[in-house]
CSV table of C-alpha atoms in Angstrom, one decimal:
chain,number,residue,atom,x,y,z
Y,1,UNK,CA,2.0,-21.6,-7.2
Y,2,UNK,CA,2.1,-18.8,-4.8
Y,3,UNK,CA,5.4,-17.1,-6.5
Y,4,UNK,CA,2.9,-16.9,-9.4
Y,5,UNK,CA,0.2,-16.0,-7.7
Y,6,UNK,CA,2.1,-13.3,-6.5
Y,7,UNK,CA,4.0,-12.1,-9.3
Y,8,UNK,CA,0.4,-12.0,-11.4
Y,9,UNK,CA,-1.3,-9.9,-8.8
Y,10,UNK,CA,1.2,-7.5,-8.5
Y,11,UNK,CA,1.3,-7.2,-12.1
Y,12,UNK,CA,-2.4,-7.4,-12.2
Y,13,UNK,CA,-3.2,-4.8,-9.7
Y,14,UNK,CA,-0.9,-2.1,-11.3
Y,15,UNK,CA,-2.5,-2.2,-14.6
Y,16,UNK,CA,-6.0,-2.6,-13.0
Y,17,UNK,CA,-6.3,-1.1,-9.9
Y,18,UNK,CA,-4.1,1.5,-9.6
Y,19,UNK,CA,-3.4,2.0,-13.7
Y,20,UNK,CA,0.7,2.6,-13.3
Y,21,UNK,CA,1.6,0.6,-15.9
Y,22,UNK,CA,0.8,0.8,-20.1
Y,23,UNK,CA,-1.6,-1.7,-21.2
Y,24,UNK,CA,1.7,-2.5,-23.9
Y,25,UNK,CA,3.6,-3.4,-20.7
Y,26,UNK,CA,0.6,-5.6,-19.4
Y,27,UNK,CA,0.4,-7.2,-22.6
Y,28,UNK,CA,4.5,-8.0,-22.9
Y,29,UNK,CA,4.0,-9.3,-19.4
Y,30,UNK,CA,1.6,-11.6,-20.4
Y,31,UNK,CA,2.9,-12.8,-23.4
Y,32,UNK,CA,6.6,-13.1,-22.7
Y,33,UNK,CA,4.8,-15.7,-19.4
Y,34,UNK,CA,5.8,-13.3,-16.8
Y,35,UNK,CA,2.6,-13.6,-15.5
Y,36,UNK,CA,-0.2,-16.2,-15.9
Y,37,UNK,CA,-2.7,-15.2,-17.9
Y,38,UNK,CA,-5.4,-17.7,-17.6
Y,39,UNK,CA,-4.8,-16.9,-13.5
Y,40,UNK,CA,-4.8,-12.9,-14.7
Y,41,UNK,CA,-8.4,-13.5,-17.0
Y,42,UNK,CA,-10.5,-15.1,-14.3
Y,43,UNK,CA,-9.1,-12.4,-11.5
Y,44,UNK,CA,-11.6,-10.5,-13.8
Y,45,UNK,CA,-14.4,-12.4,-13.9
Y,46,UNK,CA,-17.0,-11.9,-10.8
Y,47,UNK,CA,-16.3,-14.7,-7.5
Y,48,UNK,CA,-12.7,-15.3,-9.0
Y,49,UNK,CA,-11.3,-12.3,-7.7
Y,50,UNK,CA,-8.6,-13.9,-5.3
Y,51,UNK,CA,-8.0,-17.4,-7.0
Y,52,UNK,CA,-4.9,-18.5,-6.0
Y,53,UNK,CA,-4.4,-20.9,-9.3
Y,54,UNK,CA,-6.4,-21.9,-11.9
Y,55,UNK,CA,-5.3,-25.6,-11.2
Y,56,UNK,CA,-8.0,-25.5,-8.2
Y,57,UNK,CA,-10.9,-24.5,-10.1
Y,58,UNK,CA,-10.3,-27.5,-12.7
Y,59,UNK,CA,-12.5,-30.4,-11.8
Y,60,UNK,CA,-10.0,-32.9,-13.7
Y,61,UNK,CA,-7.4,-32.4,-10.8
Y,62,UNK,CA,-9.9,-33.4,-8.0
Y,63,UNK,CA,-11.7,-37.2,-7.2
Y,64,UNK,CA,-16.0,-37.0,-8.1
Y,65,UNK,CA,-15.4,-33.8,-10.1
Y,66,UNK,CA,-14.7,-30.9,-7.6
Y,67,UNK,CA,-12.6,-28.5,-7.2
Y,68,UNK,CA,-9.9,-27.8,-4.3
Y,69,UNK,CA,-11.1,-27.2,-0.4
Y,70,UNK,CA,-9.9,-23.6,-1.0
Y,71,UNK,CA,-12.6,-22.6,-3.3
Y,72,UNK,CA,-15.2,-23.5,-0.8
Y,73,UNK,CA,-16.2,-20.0,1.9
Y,74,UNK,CA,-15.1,-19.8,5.3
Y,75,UNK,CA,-18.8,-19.8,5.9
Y,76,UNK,CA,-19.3,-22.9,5.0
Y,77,UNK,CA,-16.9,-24.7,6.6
Y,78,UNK,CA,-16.9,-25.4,10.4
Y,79,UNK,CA,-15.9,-22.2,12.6
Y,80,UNK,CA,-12.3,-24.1,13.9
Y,81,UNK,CA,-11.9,-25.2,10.4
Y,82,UNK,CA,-8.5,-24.8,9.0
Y,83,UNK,CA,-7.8,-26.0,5.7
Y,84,UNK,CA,-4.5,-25.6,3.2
Y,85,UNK,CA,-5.0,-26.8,-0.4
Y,86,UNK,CA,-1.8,-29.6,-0.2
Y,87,UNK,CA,-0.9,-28.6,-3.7
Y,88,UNK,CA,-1.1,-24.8,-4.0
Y,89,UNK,CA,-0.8,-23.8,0.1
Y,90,UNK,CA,-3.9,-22.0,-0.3
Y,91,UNK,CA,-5.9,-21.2,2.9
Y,92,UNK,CA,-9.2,-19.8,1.5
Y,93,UNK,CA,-9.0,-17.9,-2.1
Y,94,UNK,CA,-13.2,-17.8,-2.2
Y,95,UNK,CA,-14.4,-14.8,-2.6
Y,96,UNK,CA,-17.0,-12.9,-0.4
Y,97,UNK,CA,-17.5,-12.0,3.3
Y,98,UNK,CA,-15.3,-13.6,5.4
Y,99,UNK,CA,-12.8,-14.8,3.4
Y,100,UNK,CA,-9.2,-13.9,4.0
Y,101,UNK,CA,-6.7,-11.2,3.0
Y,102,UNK,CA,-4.0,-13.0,2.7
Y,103,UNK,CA,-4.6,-16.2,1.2
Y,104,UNK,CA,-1.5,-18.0,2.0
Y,105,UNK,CA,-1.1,-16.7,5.6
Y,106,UNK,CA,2.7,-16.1,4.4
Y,107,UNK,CA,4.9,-13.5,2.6
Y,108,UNK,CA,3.7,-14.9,-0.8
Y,109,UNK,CA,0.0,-13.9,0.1
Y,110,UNK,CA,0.5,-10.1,0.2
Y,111,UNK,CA,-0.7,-7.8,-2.4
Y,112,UNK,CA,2.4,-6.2,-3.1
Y,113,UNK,CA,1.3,-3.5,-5.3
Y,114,UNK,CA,-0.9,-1.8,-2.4
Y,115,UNK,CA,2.3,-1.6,-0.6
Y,116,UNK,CA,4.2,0.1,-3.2
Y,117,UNK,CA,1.5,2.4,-3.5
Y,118,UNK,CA,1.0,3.2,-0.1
Y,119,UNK,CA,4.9,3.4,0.3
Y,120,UNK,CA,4.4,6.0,-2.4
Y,121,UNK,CA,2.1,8.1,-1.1
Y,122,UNK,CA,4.3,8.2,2.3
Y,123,UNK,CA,7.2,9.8,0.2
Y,124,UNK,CA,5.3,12.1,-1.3
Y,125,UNK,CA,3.5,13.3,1.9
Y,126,UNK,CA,6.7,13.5,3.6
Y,127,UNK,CA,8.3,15.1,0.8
Y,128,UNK,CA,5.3,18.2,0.5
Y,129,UNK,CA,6.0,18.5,4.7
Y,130,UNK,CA,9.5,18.6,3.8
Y,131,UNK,CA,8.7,21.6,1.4
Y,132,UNK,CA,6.5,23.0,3.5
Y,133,UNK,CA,9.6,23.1,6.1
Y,134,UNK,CA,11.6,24.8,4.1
Y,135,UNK,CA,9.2,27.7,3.3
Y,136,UNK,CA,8.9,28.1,6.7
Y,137,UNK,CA,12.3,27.7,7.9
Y,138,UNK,CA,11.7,24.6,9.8
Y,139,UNK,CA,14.7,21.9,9.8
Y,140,UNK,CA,13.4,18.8,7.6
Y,141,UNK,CA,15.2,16.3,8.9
Y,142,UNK,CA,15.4,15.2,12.4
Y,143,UNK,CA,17.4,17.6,15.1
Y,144,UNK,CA,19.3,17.8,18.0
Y,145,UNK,CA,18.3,20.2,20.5
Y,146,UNK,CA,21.1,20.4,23.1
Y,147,UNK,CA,20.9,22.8,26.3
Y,148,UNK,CA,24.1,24.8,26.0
Y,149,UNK,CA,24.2,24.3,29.8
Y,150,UNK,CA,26.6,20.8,30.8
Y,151,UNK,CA,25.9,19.0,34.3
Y,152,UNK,CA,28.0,21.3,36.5
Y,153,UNK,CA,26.3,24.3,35.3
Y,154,UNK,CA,23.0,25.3,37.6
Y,155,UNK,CA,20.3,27.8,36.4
Y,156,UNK,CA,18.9,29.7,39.0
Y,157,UNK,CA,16.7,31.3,37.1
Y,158,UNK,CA,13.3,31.6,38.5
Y,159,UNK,CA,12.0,32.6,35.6
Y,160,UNK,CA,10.7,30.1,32.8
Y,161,UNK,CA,12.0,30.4,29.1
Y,162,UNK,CA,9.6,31.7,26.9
Y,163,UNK,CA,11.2,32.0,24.1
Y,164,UNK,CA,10.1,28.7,22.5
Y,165,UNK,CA,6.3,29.4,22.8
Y,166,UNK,CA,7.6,32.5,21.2
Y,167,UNK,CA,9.4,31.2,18.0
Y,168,UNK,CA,6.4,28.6,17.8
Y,169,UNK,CA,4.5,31.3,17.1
Y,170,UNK,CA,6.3,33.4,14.8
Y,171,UNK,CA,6.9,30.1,12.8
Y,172,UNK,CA,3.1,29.7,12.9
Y,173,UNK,CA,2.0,32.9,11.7
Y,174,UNK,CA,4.8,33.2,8.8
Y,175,UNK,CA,3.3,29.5,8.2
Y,176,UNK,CA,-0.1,31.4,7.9
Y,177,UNK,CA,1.1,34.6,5.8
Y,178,UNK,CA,2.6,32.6,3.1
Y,179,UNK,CA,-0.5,30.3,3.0
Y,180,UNK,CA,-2.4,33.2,2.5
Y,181,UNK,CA,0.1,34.7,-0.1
Y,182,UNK,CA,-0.4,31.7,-2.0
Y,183,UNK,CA,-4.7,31.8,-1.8
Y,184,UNK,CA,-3.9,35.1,-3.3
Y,185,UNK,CA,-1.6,34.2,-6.4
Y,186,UNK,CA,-4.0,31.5,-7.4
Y,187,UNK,CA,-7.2,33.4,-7.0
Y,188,UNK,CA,-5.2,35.9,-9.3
Y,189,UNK,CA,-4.2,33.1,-12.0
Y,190,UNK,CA,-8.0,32.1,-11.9
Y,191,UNK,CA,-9.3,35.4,-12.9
C-alpha cells in the first residue's frame, strides 16, 4: 500500500500541483495501472486529500461498518494516541488541522514530487549565481585561497593588507555597472 501510495502521489502531484507532466502522460499512467486511479480520483475530492488507500475508506473491509482508525483526526483521538492501520501502515491520512505530513512516519510517506521540485529550483538558483559569477569574474565553484607565505616565513609587516577590501569592491561596483547596463538594454527593447 504505501509503494502505491507513493508512486500515485508523485504522479498525482506533477500533473496537479505543479503541472510538469501532459495530461496524455497522466492518462497512460493511469491506464497502463502505474498508478491507482480510484486512490488518484478521491485525492480530488474535498477531506480525501491524503488517503493513504482506498481499501480504508471501504466499510466492507472493517467489523459494524466503519472504516480504518486512520481516517479518524488526530483531534479526535486521545492526545498520547498512536495508531497504525495494521493493513496499510497508515498513521493518520484524515484530512484537516493537525493531521500529519507524512502519513507513514517512513520513507514511503514523503511527497516526492515537492522534493524534485524544490531540488529544481536549487539548481537553477545556483546555476543564475553561477552566471552571475561569471559576468563578474568571480570563481563559481569553490576555491582555495592559499597564503603564498609557508610556516618558516614571518611577516613583519605592520601594516594590514588592504587589498582584499579593495578587490571586493571593484568586484562590487563592476557587479553594479553591468546591472545597470542591463536596466538599460531592457528599458531600450521596451520602448
Amino acid at each position: 500500500h504505501q509503494i502505491n501510495w507513493q508512486r500515485s502521489r508523485y504522479v498525482y502531484d506533477m500533473y496537479w500541483r505543479y503541472g510538469k507532466i501532459s495530461r496524455e502522460v497522466y492518462d497512460y499512467c493511469i491506464r497502463t495501472k502505474i498508478v491507482d486511479g480510484a486512490l488518484v480520483a478521491k485525492w480530488r475530492k474535498p477531506g480525501y486529500d491524503k488517503l493513504c488507500s482506498t481499501y480504508v475508506i471501504n466499510p466492507r473491509n472493517y467489523n459494524f461498518g466503519t472504516v480504518s482508525i486512520c481516517r479518524v483526526p488526530r483531534r479526535d483521538l486521545g492526545e498520547d494516541a498512536m495508531i497504525e492501520c495494521p493493513t496499510t501502515g497508515c498513521r493518520g491520512c484524515a484530512s484537516g488541522p493537525g493531521s500529519r505530513r507524512n502519513i507513514f512516519g517512513n520513507k514511503y510517506g514523503q511527497f516526492l514530487a515537492r522534493i524534485q521540485i524544490k531540488r529544481e529550483d536549487r539548481a537553477r538558483q545556483q546555476e543564475a549565481q553561477r552566471q552571475e559569477d561569471e559576468v563578474v569574474g568571480r570563481p563559481s565553484g569553490p576555491t582555495i585561497w592559499a597564503d603564498d607565505a609557508g610556516p618558516d616565513d614571518d611577516d613583519d609587516d605592520d601594516e594590514s593588507d588592504d587589498d582584499s577590501d579593495d578587490d571586493e569592491l571593484a568586484l562590487q561596483l563592476e557587479l553594479e555597472k553591468i546591472k545597470k547596463e542591463r536596466e538599460e538594454e531592457r528599458s531600450r527593447a521596451e520602448a
